[in-house]
Coordinates of C-alpha atoms in Angstrom, one line a residue:
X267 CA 35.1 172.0 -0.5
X268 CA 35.0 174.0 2.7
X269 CA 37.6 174.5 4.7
X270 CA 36.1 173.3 7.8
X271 CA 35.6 169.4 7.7
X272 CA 31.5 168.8 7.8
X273 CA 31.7 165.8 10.6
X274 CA 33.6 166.8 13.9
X275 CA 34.2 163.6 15.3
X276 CA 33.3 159.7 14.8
X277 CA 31.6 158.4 17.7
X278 CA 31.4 154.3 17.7
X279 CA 28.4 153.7 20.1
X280 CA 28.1 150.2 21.3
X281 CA 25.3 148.2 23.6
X282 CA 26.9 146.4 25.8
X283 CA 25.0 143.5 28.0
X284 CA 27.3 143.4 30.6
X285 CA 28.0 147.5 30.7
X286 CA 30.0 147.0 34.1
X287 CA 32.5 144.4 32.5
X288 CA 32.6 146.2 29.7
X289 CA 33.4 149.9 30.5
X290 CA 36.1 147.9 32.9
X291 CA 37.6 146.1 30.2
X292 CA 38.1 149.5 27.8
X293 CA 38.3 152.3 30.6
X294 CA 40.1 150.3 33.3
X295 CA 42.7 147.9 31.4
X296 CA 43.0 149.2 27.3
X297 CA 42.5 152.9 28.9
X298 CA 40.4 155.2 27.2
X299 CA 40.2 158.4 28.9
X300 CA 36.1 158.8 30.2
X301 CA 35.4 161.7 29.0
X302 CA 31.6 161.6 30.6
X303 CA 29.2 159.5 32.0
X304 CA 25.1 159.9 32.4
X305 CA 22.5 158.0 33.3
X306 CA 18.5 157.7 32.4
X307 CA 15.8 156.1 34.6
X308 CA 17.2 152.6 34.1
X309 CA 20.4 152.8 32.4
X310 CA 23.8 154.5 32.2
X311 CA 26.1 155.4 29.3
X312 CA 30.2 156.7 29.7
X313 CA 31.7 158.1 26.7
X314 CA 35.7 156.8 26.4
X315 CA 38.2 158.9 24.3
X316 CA 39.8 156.3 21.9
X317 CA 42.3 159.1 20.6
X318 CA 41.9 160.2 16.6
X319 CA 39.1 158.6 14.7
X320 CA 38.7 157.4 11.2
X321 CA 36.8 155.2 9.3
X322 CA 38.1 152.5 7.3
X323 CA 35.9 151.4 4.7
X324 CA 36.6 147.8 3.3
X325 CA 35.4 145.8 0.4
X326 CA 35.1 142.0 0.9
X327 CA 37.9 140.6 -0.6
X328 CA 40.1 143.4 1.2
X329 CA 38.5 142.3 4.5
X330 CA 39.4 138.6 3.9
X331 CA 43.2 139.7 3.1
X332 CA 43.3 141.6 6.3
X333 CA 41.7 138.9 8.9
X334 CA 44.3 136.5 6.6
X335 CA 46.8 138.6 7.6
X336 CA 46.0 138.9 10.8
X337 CA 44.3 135.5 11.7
X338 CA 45.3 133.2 9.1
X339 CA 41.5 132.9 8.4
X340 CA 38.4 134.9 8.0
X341 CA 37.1 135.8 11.1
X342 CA 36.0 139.3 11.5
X343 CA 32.0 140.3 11.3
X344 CA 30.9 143.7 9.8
X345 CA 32.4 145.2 11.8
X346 CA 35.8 145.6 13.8
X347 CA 37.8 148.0 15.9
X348 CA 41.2 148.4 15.4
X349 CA 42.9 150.8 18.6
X350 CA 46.6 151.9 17.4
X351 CA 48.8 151.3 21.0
X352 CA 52.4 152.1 21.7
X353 CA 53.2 148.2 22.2
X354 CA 50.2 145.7 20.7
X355 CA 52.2 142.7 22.4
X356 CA 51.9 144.4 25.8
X357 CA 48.7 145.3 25.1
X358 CA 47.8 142.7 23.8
X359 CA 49.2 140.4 27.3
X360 CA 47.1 143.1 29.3
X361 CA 43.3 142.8 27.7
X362 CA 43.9 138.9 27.7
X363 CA 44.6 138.4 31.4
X364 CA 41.0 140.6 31.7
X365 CA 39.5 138.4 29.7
X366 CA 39.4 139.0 26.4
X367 CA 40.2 136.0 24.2
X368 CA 43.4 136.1 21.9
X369 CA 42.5 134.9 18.2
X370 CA 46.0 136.1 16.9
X371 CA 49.4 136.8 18.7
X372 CA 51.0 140.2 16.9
X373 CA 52.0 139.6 13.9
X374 CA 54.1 141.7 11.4
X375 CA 51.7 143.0 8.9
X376 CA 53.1 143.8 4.7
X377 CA 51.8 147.0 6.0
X378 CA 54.8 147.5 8.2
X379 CA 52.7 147.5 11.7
X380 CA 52.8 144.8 14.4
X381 CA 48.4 143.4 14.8
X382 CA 47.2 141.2 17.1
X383 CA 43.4 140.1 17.2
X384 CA 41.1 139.7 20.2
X385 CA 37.3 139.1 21.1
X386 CA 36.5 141.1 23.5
X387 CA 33.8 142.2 26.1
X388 CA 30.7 143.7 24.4
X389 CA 31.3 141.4 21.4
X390 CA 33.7 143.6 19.5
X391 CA 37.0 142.4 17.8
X392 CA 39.2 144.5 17.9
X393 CA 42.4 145.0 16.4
X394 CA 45.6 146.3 18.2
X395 CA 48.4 147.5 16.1
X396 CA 51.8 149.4 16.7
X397 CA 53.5 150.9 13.4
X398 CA 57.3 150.2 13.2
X399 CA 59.4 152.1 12.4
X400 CA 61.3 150.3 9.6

């Protein structure tokens, strides 16, 4: 293997019908550091720095534990995003009162992290969690 990893960062890029709402919602209220913005004849794109990246890779039945979990119920697509924040109920508060819609309050996970789940603009669910120390 070399010693240099082969990708250098994860980049989630997501279409967004209302762009405005939605680069308020994760730039202005969960806020992600823009990092850049551009523009083509027509249309405009900001990157946001969502911290360290990973990808989680999930089998069905694992995704049904999680969103159980989580929700109490399968819920999730195939695809959601899960942003680690200091304080998930805060956070949690915050995205709500912008408009995203709360499908769980935080909950303590057997994974020893405090997860709430949300709908939010762009038609993502995300995922907030805070890990505890205990």
């Amino acid at each position: 293997m070399p010693d240099e990893p082969a990708v250098r960062e994860l980049r989630l890029v997501v279409t967004a019908a209302d762009y405005d709402a939605a680069l308020h919602f994760y730039r202005d209220v969960l806020g992600l550091t823009e990092r850049g913005a551009f523009s083509s004849p027509g249309g405009r794109v900001t990157i946001l720095d969502a911290g360290r990246a990973t990808l989680e890779l999930t089998d069905p039945n694992h995704a049904a534990f999680i969103d159980d979990v989580e929700v109490g119920q399968r819920v999730a697509g195939h695809i959601r995003v899960a942003f680690q924040v200091d304080d998930s109920a805060t956070t949690t508060s915050r995205l709500a009162a912008a408009g995203a819609q709360v499908l769980a309050e935080p909950t303590r996970t057997p994974w020893n992290s405090l997860n709430s789940r949300l709908e939010a603009p762009a038609a993502l669910q995300l995922t907030l969690f805070t890990e505890l120390d205990e």
